[in-house]
Structure formats: C-alpha cells, structure tokens
PDB file of C-alpha atoms in Angstrom:
ATOM      1  CA  MET A   1     181.738 131.529 182.571  1.00 50.00           C
ATOM      2  CA  VAL A   2     179.144 129.184 181.032  1.00 53.00           C
ATOM      3  CA  SER A   3     175.529 130.080 181.774  1.00 66.00           C
ATOM      4  CA  ILE A   4     173.202 127.536 183.336  1.00 65.00           C
ATOM      5  CA  GLU A   5     171.007 127.734 180.245  1.00 65.00           C
ATOM      6  CA  ALA A   6     173.897 126.931 177.901  1.00 65.00           C
ATOM      7  CA  GLU A   7     175.013 124.098 180.182  1.00 62.00           C
ATOM      8  CA  LEU A   8     171.535 122.584 180.160  1.00 58.00           C
ATOM      9  CA  ILE A   9     171.300 122.843 176.379  1.00 61.00           C
ATOM     10  CA  GLU A  10     174.584 120.981 176.037  1.00 63.00           C
ATOM     11  CA  ARG A  11     173.295 118.175 178.269  1.00 64.00           C
ATOM     12  CA  VAL A  12     169.966 117.724 176.442  1.00 65.00           C
ATOM     13  CA  LEU A  13     170.237 115.149 173.684  1.00 70.00           C
ATOM     14  CA  PRO A  14     167.884 115.349 170.702  1.00 75.00           C
ATOM     15  CA  ASN A  15     165.134 112.752 170.526  1.00 73.00           C
ATOM     16  CA  GLY A  16     165.404 110.966 167.206  1.00 70.00           C
ATOM     17  CA  ASP A  17     161.703 110.144 167.014  1.00 67.00           C
ATOM     18  CA  VAL A  18     160.729 113.765 167.611  1.00 72.00           C
ATOM     19  CA  GLU A  19     163.249 114.979 165.046  1.00 70.00           C
ATOM     20  CA  ASP A  20     161.886 112.513 162.481  1.00 64.00           C
ATOM     21  CA  LEU A  21     158.350 113.699 163.185  1.00 72.00           C
ATOM     22  CA  ILE A  22     159.325 117.355 162.750  1.00 71.00           C
ATOM     23  CA  ASP A  23     161.216 116.603 159.539  1.00 63.00           C
ATOM     24  CA  GLY A  24     158.235 114.679 158.172  1.00 69.00           C
ATOM     25  CA  ILE A  25     155.854 117.541 158.891  1.00 70.00           C
ATOM     26  CA  ALA A  26     158.262 120.029 157.331  1.00 69.00           C
ATOM     27  CA  ASP A  27     158.609 117.892 154.193  1.00 67.00           C
ATOM     28  CA  ALA A  28     154.831 117.515 153.864  1.00 69.00           C
ATOM     29  CA  GLN A  29     154.328 121.251 154.295  1.00 75.00           C
ATOM     30  CA  ALA A  30     157.031 122.041 151.760  1.00 77.00           C
ATOM     31  CA  GLU A  31     155.319 119.820 149.216  1.00 84.00           C
ATOM     32  CA  ILE A  32     151.970 121.553 149.747  1.00 88.00           C
ATOM     33  CA  LEU A  33     153.367 125.086 149.925  1.00 92.00           C
ATOM     34  CA  GLY A  34     155.349 124.506 146.741  1.00 93.00           C
ATOM     35  CA  GLN A  35     152.283 123.701 144.655  1.00 94.00           C
ATOM     36  CA  VAL A  36     151.920 126.140 141.744  1.00 96.00           C
ATOM     37  CA  VAL A  37     148.480 127.759 141.492  1.00 96.00           C
ATOM     38  CA  GLY A  38     149.153 130.454 138.904  1.00 96.00           C
ATOM     39  CA  SER A  39     151.752 132.696 137.336  1.00 96.00           C
ATOM     40  CA  THR A  40     152.409 136.382 136.787  1.00 97.00           C
ATOM     41  CA  ASP A  41     154.393 138.312 134.206  1.00 97.00           C
ATOM     42  CA  VAL A  42     154.764 141.311 136.524  1.00 98.00           C
ATOM     43  CA  THR A  43     155.600 141.918 140.161  1.00 98.00           C
ATOM     44  CA  LEU A  44     152.446 141.844 142.282  1.00 98.00           C
ATOM     45  CA  ASP A  45     153.046 144.746 144.631  1.00 98.00           C
ATOM     46  CA  GLY A  46     152.541 144.077 148.331  1.00 98.00           C
ATOM     47  CA  GLU A  47     155.238 146.411 149.639  1.00 98.00           C
ATOM     48  CA  ARG A  48     154.301 147.907 152.998  1.00 97.00           C
ATOM     49  CA  ASP A  49     154.605 151.562 151.987  1.00 97.00           C
ATOM     50  CA  ASP A  50     152.635 150.967 148.778  1.00 98.00           C
ATOM     51  CA  VAL A  51     149.657 149.000 150.129  1.00 98.00           C
ATOM     52  CA  ARG A  52     149.239 151.421 153.035  1.00 98.00           C
ATOM     53  CA  THR A  53     149.085 154.529 150.830  1.00 97.00           C
ATOM     54  CA  GLY A  54     147.314 153.333 147.696  1.00 96.00           C
ATOM     55  CA  GLU A  55     145.805 150.439 145.817  1.00 96.00           C
ATOM     56  CA  THR A  56     148.167 148.023 144.079  1.00 98.00           C
ATOM     57  CA  ASN A  57     147.754 145.252 141.542  1.00 98.00           C
ATOM     58  CA  LEU A  58     148.085 142.672 144.327  1.00 98.00           C
ATOM     59  CA  GLY A  59     145.443 144.407 146.421  1.00 98.00           C
ATOM     60  CA  ASN A  60     143.163 144.467 143.385  1.00 98.00           C
ATOM     61  CA  LEU A  61     143.731 140.748 142.849  1.00 98.00           C
ATOM     62  CA  ILE A  62     142.697 140.056 146.447  1.00 98.00           C
ATOM     63  CA  VAL A  63     139.494 142.106 146.404  1.00 98.00           C
ATOM     64  CA  ASP A  64     138.534 140.705 142.986  1.00 98.00           C
ATOM     65  CA  ALA A  65     138.919 137.225 144.477  1.00 98.00           C
ATOM     66  CA  MET A  66     136.605 138.290 147.321  1.00 98.00           C
ATOM     67  CA  ILE A  67     133.940 139.270 144.780  1.00 98.00           C
ATOM     68  CA  TYR A  68     134.443 135.991 142.915  1.00 97.00           C
ATOM     69  CA  GLU A  69     134.102 134.024 146.156  1.00 97.00           C
ATOM     70  CA  THR A  70     131.020 135.805 147.510  1.00 98.00           C
ATOM     71  CA  GLY A  71     129.127 137.429 144.663  1.00 97.00           C
ATOM     72  CA  ALA A  72     128.916 140.596 146.766  1.00 98.00           C
ATOM     73  CA  ASP A  73     128.233 143.994 145.225  1.00 98.00           C
ATOM     74  CA  ILE A  74     131.519 145.451 146.483  1.00 98.00           C
ATOM     75  CA  ALA A  75     134.622 144.380 148.392  1.00 98.00           C
ATOM     76  CA  LEU A  76     136.950 146.110 150.829  1.00 98.00           C
ATOM     77  CA  THR A  77     140.106 144.902 152.526  1.00 98.00           C
ATOM     78  CA  ASN A  78     142.815 146.714 154.474  1.00 98.00           C
ATOM     79  CA  GLY A  79     146.302 147.317 153.124  1.00 98.00           C
ATOM     80  CA  GLY A  80     147.788 146.348 156.478  1.00 97.00           C
ATOM     81  CA  GLY A  81     146.686 142.765 155.899  1.00 97.00           C
ATOM     82  CA  ILE A  82     148.861 142.480 152.770  1.00 98.00           C
ATOM     83  CA  ARG A  83     152.336 141.466 153.891  1.00 97.00           C
ATOM     84  CA  ALA A  84     154.523 140.674 150.870  1.00 98.00           C
ATOM     85  CA  SER A  85     154.968 141.052 147.128  1.00 98.00           C
ATOM     86  CA  ILE A  86     155.005 138.229 144.583  1.00 98.00           C
ATOM     87  CA  ASP A  87     157.808 138.181 142.025  1.00 97.00           C
ATOM     88  CA  PRO A  88     157.206 137.430 138.323  1.00 98.00           C
ATOM     89  CA  GLY A  89     156.968 133.731 137.553  1.00 97.00           C
ATOM     90  CA  ASP A  90     155.052 130.881 139.108  1.00 97.00           C
ATOM     91  CA  ILE A  91     152.811 131.628 142.089  1.00 97.00           C
ATOM     92  CA  THR A  92     152.749 128.966 144.788  1.00 97.00           C
ATOM     93  CA  ILE A  93     150.443 128.318 147.728  1.00 96.00           C
ATOM     94  CA  GLY A  94     153.341 129.368 149.936  1.00 95.00           C
ATOM     95  CA  ASP A  95     153.534 132.720 148.144  1.00 97.00           C
ATOM     96  CA  ILE A  96     149.846 133.425 148.822  1.00 97.00           C
ATOM     97  CA  ILE A  97     150.135 132.455 152.486  1.00 96.00           C
ATOM     98  CA  THR A  98     153.154 134.745 152.837  1.00 97.00           C
ATOM     99  CA  VAL A  99     151.076 137.591 151.404  1.00 98.00           C
ATOM    100  CA  LEU A 100     148.069 136.770 153.620  1.00 97.00           C
ATOM    101  CA  PRO A 101     149.485 135.086 156.740  1.00 96.00           C
ATOM    102  CA  PHE A 102     146.762 135.839 159.289  1.00 95.00           C
ATOM    103  CA  GLY A 103     144.130 133.250 158.396  1.00 94.00           C
ATOM    104  CA  ASN A 104     141.411 135.898 158.071  1.00 97.00           C
ATOM    105  CA  TYR A 105     138.232 134.677 156.438  1.00 97.00           C
ATOM    106  CA  ILE A 106     135.759 136.548 154.263  1.00 98.00           C
ATOM    107  CA  VAL A 107     132.362 137.683 155.501  1.00 97.00           C
ATOM    108  CA  THR A 108     129.557 139.605 153.866  1.00 97.00           C
ATOM    109  CA  THR A 109     127.376 142.223 155.480  1.00 97.00           C
ATOM    110  CA  THR A 110     125.295 145.155 154.279  1.00 97.00           C
ATOM    111  CA  VAL A 111     126.249 148.819 154.324  1.00 97.00           C
ATOM    112  CA  THR A 112     124.465 151.977 153.320  1.00 98.00           C
ATOM    113  CA  GLY A 113     126.069 154.479 151.005  1.00 98.00           C
ATOM    114  CA  ALA A 114     126.694 156.694 154.031  1.00 98.00           C
ATOM    115  CA  GLN A 115     128.462 153.867 155.886  1.00 98.00           C
ATOM    116  CA  LEU A 116     130.561 153.049 152.833  1.00 98.00           C
ATOM    117  CA  LYS A 117     131.665 156.656 152.571  1.00 98.00           C
ATOM    118  CA  GLU A 118     132.439 156.676 156.320  1.00 98.00           C
ATOM    119  CA  ALA A 119     134.597 153.570 155.878  1.00 98.00           C
ATOM    120  CA  LEU A 120     136.524 155.116 153.003  1.00 98.00           C
ATOM    121  CA  GLU A 121     136.963 158.374 154.923  1.00 98.00           C
ATOM    122  CA  LEU A 122     138.488 156.374 157.772  1.00 98.00           C
ATOM    123  CA  GLY A 123     140.829 154.437 155.515  1.00 97.00           C
ATOM    124  CA  THR A 124     142.108 157.539 153.738  1.00 97.00           C
ATOM    125  CA  SER A 125     142.265 159.830 156.777  1.00 96.00           C
ATOM    126  CA  SER A 126     146.073 159.651 157.042  1.00 95.00           C
ATOM    127  CA  TYR A 127     146.824 159.828 153.321  1.00 96.00           C
ATOM    128  CA  PRO A 128     149.520 160.381 152.072  1.00 95.00           C
ATOM    129  CA  GLU A 129     151.010 158.993 155.287  1.00 96.00           C
ATOM    130  CA  THR A 130     150.981 155.204 155.609  1.00 97.00           C
ATOM    131  CA  MET A 131     148.018 153.599 157.355  1.00 97.00           C
ATOM    132  CA  GLY A 132     147.165 149.935 157.796  1.00 97.00           C
ATOM    133  CA  ALA A 133     143.486 150.759 157.281  1.00 98.00           C
ATOM    134  CA  PHE A 134     144.049 152.056 153.743  1.00 98.00           C
ATOM    135  CA  PRO A 135     141.212 150.592 151.627  1.00 98.00           C
ATOM    136  CA  HIS A 136     141.700 148.257 148.706  1.00 98.00           C
ATOM    137  CA  VAL A 137     138.361 148.004 146.924  1.00 98.00           C
ATOM    138  CA  ALA A 138     136.475 146.225 144.159  1.00 98.00           C
ATOM    139  CA  ASN A 139     133.557 147.704 142.177  1.00 98.00           C
ATOM    140  CA  ILE A 140     134.147 151.022 143.967  1.00 98.00           C
ATOM    141  CA  THR A 141     135.781 154.176 142.619  1.00 98.00           C
ATOM    142  CA  PHE A 142     136.431 157.443 144.407  1.00 98.00           C
ATOM    143  CA  THR A 143     138.901 160.296 144.613  1.00 97.00           C
ATOM    144  CA  ILE A 144     140.794 161.583 147.646  1.00 97.00           C
ATOM    145  CA  ASN A 145     140.828 165.358 147.950  1.00 96.00           C
ATOM    146  CA  THR A 146     143.738 166.076 150.296  1.00 94.00           C
ATOM    147  CA  ALA A 147     142.844 169.771 150.313  1.00 95.00           C
ATOM    148  CA  ASN A 148     139.982 168.823 152.633  1.00 96.00           C
ATOM    149  CA  ALA A 149     140.298 167.831 156.275  1.00 94.00           C
ATOM    150  CA  ALA A 150     140.347 164.153 157.222  1.00 94.00           C
ATOM    151  CA  GLY A 151     136.785 162.899 157.309  1.00 94.00           C
ATOM    152  CA  SER A 152     135.751 165.002 154.313  1.00 96.00           C
ATOM    153  CA  ARG A 153     138.164 163.822 151.640  1.00 96.00           C
ATOM    154  CA  VAL A 154     136.220 161.203 149.680  1.00 98.00           C
ATOM    155  CA  GLU A 155     134.635 162.594 146.533  1.00 98.00           C
ATOM    156  CA  ASP A 156     133.057 161.199 143.355  1.00 98.00           C
ATOM    157  CA  LEU A 157     132.108 157.955 145.131  1.00 98.00           C
ATOM    158  CA  MET A 158     130.663 155.425 142.697  1.00 98.00           C
ATOM    159  CA  VAL A 159     129.740 151.737 142.747  1.00 98.00           C
ATOM    160  CA  LYS A 160     129.880 150.012 139.366  1.00 97.00           C
ATOM    161  CA  GLY A 161     129.967 153.416 137.695  1.00 97.00           C
ATOM    162  CA  VAL A 162     126.862 154.782 139.447  1.00 98.00           C
ATOM    163  CA  ALA A 163     127.036 157.656 141.930  1.00 98.00           C
ATOM    164  CA  VAL A 164     126.376 156.512 145.493  1.00 98.00           C
ATOM    165  CA  ALA A 165     123.553 158.022 147.555  1.00 98.00           C
ATOM    166  CA  ASP A 166     123.637 157.887 151.351  1.00 97.00           C
ATOM    167  CA  THR A 167     120.517 155.703 151.399  1.00 98.00           C
ATOM    168  CA  ASP A 168     121.772 153.112 148.896  1.00 98.00           C
ATOM    169  CA  VAL A 169     122.334 149.632 150.328  1.00 97.00           C
ATOM    170  CA  PHE A 170     125.126 147.279 149.216  1.00 98.00           C
ATOM    171  CA  VAL A 171     126.276 143.786 150.110  1.00 98.00           C
ATOM    172  CA  ILE A 172     129.952 144.172 150.961  1.00 98.00           C
ATOM    173  CA  ALA A 173     132.624 141.486 151.254  1.00 98.00           C
ATOM    174  CA  THR A 174     135.305 142.213 153.807  1.00 98.00           C
ATOM    175  CA  ASN A 175     137.549 140.246 156.161  1.00 97.00           C
ATOM    176  CA  ASP A 176     136.555 139.147 159.645  1.00 97.00           C
ATOM    177  CA  PHE A 177     139.152 141.423 161.273  1.00 97.00           C
ATOM    178  CA  MET A 178     137.628 144.514 159.711  1.00 97.00           C
ATOM    179  CA  TYR A 179     134.082 143.301 160.326  1.00 96.00           C
ATOM    180  CA  ALA A 180     134.938 143.072 164.027  1.00 95.00           C
ATOM    181  CA  GLY A 181     136.001 146.730 163.976  1.00 96.00           C
ATOM    182  CA  GLY A 182     139.692 146.139 163.295  1.00 96.00           C
ATOM    183  CA  ASP A 183     141.652 149.196 162.120  1.00 97.00           C
ATOM    184  CA  GLY A 184     138.681 151.302 163.269  1.00 97.00           C
ATOM    185  CA  TYR A 185     136.113 149.934 160.810  1.00 97.00           C
ATOM    186  CA  GLU A 186     133.266 149.761 163.350  1.00 96.00           C
ATOM    187  CA  MET A 187     130.797 150.980 160.708  1.00 96.00           C
ATOM    188  CA  LEU A 188     131.039 147.566 159.007  1.00 95.00           C
ATOM    189  CA  THR A 189     129.691 145.677 162.027  1.00 92.00           C
ATOM    190  CA  ASN A 190     126.103 145.397 160.809  1.00 89.00           C
ATOM    191  CA  GLY A 191     125.451 141.677 161.235  1.00 90.00           C
ATOM    192  CA  ILE A 192     127.082 138.925 159.177  1.00 89.00           C
ATOM    193  CA  GLU A 193     125.046 137.739 156.205  1.00 90.00           C
ATOM    194  CA  ASN A 194     127.376 134.868 155.290  1.00 95.00           C
ATOM    195  CA  GLU A 195     130.823 133.484 156.053  1.00 96.00           C
ATOM    196  CA  PHE A 196     133.128 132.264 153.324  1.00 97.00           C
ATOM    197  CA  ALA A 197     136.611 130.863 152.746  1.00 95.00           C
ATOM    198  CA  ALA A 198     139.808 132.268 154.176  1.00 97.00           C
ATOM    199  CA  LEU A 199     141.303 135.116 152.153  1.00 97.00           C
ATOM    200  CA  ASP A 200     144.291 133.038 151.067  1.00 97.00           C
ATOM    201  CA  GLU A 201     142.039 130.164 149.982  1.00 97.00           C
ATOM    202  CA  ALA A 202     139.849 132.510 147.956  1.00 97.00           C
ATOM    203  CA  VAL A 203     142.854 133.964 146.132  1.00 98.00           C
ATOM    204  CA  ILE A 204     144.211 130.468 145.429  1.00 96.00           C
ATOM    205  CA  GLU A 205     140.828 129.389 144.064  1.00 95.00           C
ATOM    206  CA  ASP A 206     140.594 132.513 141.917  1.00 94.00           C
ATOM    207  CA  LEU A 207     144.021 131.839 140.421  1.00 93.00           C
ATOM    208  CA  ALA A 208     143.403 128.139 139.775  1.00 83.00           C
TER     209      ALA A 208
END
C-alpha cells in the first residue's frame, strides 16, 4: 500500500528555476568553503572525548586566536563548542566552520581572580568525566587536584606566570554563549566591554 505522502511526492515535479538557484548557491558556497587559509603538519585534535576532558592543540589554537583578536589578558572557551578535528594538510574555511559551527562571537568582560578560579572550578568539576564546560584557556595555567572535592580542585592558578590573587582583575575574552551563562558560567556575566568577530572568523584571520 502506497502512503499518501509517497504518492504526493511522486506527483510533485521539481521546479527547474528553483533547482538552478539551489545549485548556484551550493556552488558559490563550495568555492568559499574550499578556500585554503592555512596548513598543519599534525592532526588538530577536536575529538569530543578529548576536548571535554582536557586542553588540545586545536583548543589552544582557538583561544590564542581570541587573544590575537581582542588583546585581552586571558581567554577561555568551552570544549563543548569544539566539534571536529582537522587532519594534516591544508586548512580550509570549511574546516574551521565544521570545528566551530555555532556562529558564536567573541566578547570581552572583566573578572576578578576569585571569579576566574570559580569559572575553572566549574569547568573541571566533572573531570575526568567528559563535560562540555571543560575550559580551554590562554595565558592561564593551573593544576587539577582530583583528590579534592569538586569546587576545590584548582590549584597553582597563574596568569602569565604570576600567581593569581582573589582581588586581581583581568580582561577576559570568551564566547557569547558562555558570557550569557551557558554551560553554567554565570560568573562571567559582568557586563560586556567589547564585542568582536565570530570565533570562526577570528581563527581564520589568525591563520591567514
């Protein structure tokens, strides 16, 4: 028995003008997405299990691009926003968009040392289990002491090699999703200082 839906599909004839329009858009997109913006000798790791449990070379590339774009003191993005790896060889615009498909843009705000530590405690609270909030950072170093309870794991927190005090103030670059409290990062919602390019555009510019 043929379903009504299948019967209707069989009766609908394609519109040649619409098909031509779709093909033209697809061709134009393919030309843009295929543009080479850089190259890599190694795999840039964006695998789900890796970016949600630790920093990777691809995550480091992204946060370094955020610093380059904004001039902020530090940068923080969430592993859950990194969606693919990049194989060795040429890197295209399409590759970057596949890695960062959400169209998030970069914002800067200010955080105290205490708020920074709170953010890192949040992002590492499930470690070693996977968590989309896992922090990928630039100009920040710290250790995770899993012997401690979640919320008290971040130790040896430093910015640019200097130990962080609770009262220190930093300009931080992050993405608009996290700034809005996404993945639980409500401590970053301190008022936007500036808005910048989309994450994918910043990475493309950094590679160019």
